[in-house]
PDB file of C-alpha atoms in Angstrom:
ATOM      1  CA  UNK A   1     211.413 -36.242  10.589  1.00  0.00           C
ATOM      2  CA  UNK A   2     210.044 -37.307  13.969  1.00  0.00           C
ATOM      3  CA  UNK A   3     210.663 -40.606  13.375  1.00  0.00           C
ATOM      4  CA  UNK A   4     214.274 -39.770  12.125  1.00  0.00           C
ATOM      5  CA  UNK A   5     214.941 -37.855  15.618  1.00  0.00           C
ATOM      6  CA  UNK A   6     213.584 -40.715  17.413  1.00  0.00           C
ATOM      7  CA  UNK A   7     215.724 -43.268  15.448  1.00  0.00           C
ATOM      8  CA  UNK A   8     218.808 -40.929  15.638  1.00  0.00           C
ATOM      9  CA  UNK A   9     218.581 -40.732  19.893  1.00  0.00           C
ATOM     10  CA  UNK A  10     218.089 -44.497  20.034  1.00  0.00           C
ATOM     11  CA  UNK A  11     221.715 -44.703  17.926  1.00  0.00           C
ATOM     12  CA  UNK A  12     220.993 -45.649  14.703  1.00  0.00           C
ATOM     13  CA  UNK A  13     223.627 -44.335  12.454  1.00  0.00           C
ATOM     14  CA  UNK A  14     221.359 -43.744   9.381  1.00  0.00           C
ATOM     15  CA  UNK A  15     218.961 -42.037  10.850  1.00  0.00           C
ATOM     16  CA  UNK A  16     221.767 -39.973  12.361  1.00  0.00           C
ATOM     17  CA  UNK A  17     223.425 -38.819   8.833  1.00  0.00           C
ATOM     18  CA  UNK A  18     220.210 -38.272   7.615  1.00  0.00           C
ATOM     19  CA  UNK A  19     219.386 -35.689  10.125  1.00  0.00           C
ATOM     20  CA  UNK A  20     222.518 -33.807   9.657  1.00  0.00           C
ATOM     21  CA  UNK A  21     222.007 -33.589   6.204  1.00  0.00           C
ATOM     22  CA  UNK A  22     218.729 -32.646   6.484  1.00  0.00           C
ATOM     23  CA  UNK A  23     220.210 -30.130   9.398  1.00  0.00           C
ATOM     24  CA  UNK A  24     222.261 -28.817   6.857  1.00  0.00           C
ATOM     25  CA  UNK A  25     219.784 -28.152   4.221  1.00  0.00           C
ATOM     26  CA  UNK A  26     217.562 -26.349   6.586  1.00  0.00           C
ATOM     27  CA  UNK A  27     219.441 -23.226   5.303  1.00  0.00           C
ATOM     28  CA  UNK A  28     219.322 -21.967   9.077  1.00  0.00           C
ATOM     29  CA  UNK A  29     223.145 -21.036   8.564  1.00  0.00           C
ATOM     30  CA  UNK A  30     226.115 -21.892  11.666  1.00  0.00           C
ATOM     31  CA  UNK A  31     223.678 -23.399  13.975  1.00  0.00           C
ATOM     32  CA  UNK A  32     221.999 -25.885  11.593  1.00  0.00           C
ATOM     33  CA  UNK A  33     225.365 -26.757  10.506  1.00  0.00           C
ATOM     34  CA  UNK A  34     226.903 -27.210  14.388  1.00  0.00           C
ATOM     35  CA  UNK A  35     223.922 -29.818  14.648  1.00  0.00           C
ATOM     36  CA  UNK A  36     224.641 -31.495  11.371  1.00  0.00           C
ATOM     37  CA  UNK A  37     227.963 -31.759  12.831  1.00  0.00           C
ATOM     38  CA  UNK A  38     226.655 -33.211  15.752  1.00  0.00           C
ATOM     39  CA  UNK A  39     224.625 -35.573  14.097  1.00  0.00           C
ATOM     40  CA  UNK A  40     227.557 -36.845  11.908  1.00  0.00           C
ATOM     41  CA  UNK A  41     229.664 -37.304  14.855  1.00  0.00           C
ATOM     42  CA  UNK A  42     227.881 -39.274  16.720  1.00  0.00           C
ATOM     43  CA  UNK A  43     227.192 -41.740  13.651  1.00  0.00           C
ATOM     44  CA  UNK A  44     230.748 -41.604  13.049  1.00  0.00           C
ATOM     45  CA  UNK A  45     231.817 -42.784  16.434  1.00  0.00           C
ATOM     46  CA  UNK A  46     230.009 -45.489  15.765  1.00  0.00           C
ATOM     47  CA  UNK A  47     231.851 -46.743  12.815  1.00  0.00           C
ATOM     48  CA  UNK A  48     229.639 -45.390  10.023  1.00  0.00           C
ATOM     49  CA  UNK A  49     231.547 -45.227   6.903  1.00  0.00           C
ATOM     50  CA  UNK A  50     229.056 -42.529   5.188  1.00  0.00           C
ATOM     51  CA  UNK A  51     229.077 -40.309   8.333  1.00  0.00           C
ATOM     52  CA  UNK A  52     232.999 -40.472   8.349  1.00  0.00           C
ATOM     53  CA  UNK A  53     233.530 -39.091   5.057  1.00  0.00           C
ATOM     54  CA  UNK A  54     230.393 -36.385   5.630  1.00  0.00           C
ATOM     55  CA  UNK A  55     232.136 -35.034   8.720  1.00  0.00           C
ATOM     56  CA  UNK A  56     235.628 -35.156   6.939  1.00  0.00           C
ATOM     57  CA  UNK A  57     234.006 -32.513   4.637  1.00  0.00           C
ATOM     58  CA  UNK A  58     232.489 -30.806   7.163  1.00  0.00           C
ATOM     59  CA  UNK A  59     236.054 -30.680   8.565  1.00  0.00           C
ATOM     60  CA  UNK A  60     237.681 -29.684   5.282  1.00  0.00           C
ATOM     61  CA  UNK A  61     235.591 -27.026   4.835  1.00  0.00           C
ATOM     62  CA  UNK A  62     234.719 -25.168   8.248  1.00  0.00           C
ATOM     63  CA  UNK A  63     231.463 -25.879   8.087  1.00  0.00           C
ATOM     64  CA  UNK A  64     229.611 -26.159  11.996  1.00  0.00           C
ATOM     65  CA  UNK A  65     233.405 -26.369  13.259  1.00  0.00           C
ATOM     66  CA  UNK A  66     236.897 -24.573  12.766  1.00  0.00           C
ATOM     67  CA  UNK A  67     238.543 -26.157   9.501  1.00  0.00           C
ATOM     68  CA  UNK A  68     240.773 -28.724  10.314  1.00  0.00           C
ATOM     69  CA  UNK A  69     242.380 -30.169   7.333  1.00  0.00           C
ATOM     70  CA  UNK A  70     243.802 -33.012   9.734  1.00  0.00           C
ATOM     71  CA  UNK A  71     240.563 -34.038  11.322  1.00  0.00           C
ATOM     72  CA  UNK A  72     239.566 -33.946   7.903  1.00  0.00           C
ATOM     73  CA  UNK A  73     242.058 -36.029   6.372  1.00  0.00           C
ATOM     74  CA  UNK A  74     241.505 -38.524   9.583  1.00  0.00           C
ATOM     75  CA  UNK A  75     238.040 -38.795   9.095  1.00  0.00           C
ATOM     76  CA  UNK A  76     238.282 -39.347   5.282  1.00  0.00           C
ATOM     77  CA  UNK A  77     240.883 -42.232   5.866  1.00  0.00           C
ATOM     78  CA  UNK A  78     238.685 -43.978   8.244  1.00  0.00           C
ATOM     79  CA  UNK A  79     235.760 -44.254   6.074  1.00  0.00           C
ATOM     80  CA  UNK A  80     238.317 -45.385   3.316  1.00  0.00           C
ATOM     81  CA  UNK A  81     239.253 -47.840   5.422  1.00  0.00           C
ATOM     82  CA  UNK A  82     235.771 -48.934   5.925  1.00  0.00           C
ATOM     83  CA  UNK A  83     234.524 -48.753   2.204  1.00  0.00           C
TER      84      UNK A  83
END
């Protein structure tokens, strides 16, 4: 995991997804899933297919932020758009 956090603050969008999932699987409840959130986003932003459609479900289903089924849908079309 060290590595991983390391990897995630330098920008690497892997490393980034796989610390929100592994945020999320924690089991720590709202918080752990605020970071995963946080995690996704910022691999996301940087055109990361698989963290698009992980945050569009994070999105569709309230989980770390308020739902948004339009975020959602956004997010999921950009990572469709991707492939």
């Amino acid at each position: 995991i060290p590595l991983y956090r390391r990897a995630a603050r330098d920008g690497h969008p892997l490393a980034q997804v796989r610390l929100g999932v592994v945020e999320m699987r924690s089991g720590q409840g709202a918080m752990d899933a605020a970071s995963a959130v946080n995690f996704l986003g910022r691999a996301a932003l940087r055109g990361y297919a698989p963290a698009m459609y992980r945050l569009g479900r994070h999105y569709a289903e309230g989980l770390g932020v308020r739902r948004d089924l339009a975020a959602a849908q956004s997010w999921h079309f950009k990572a469709a758009r991707l492939g």
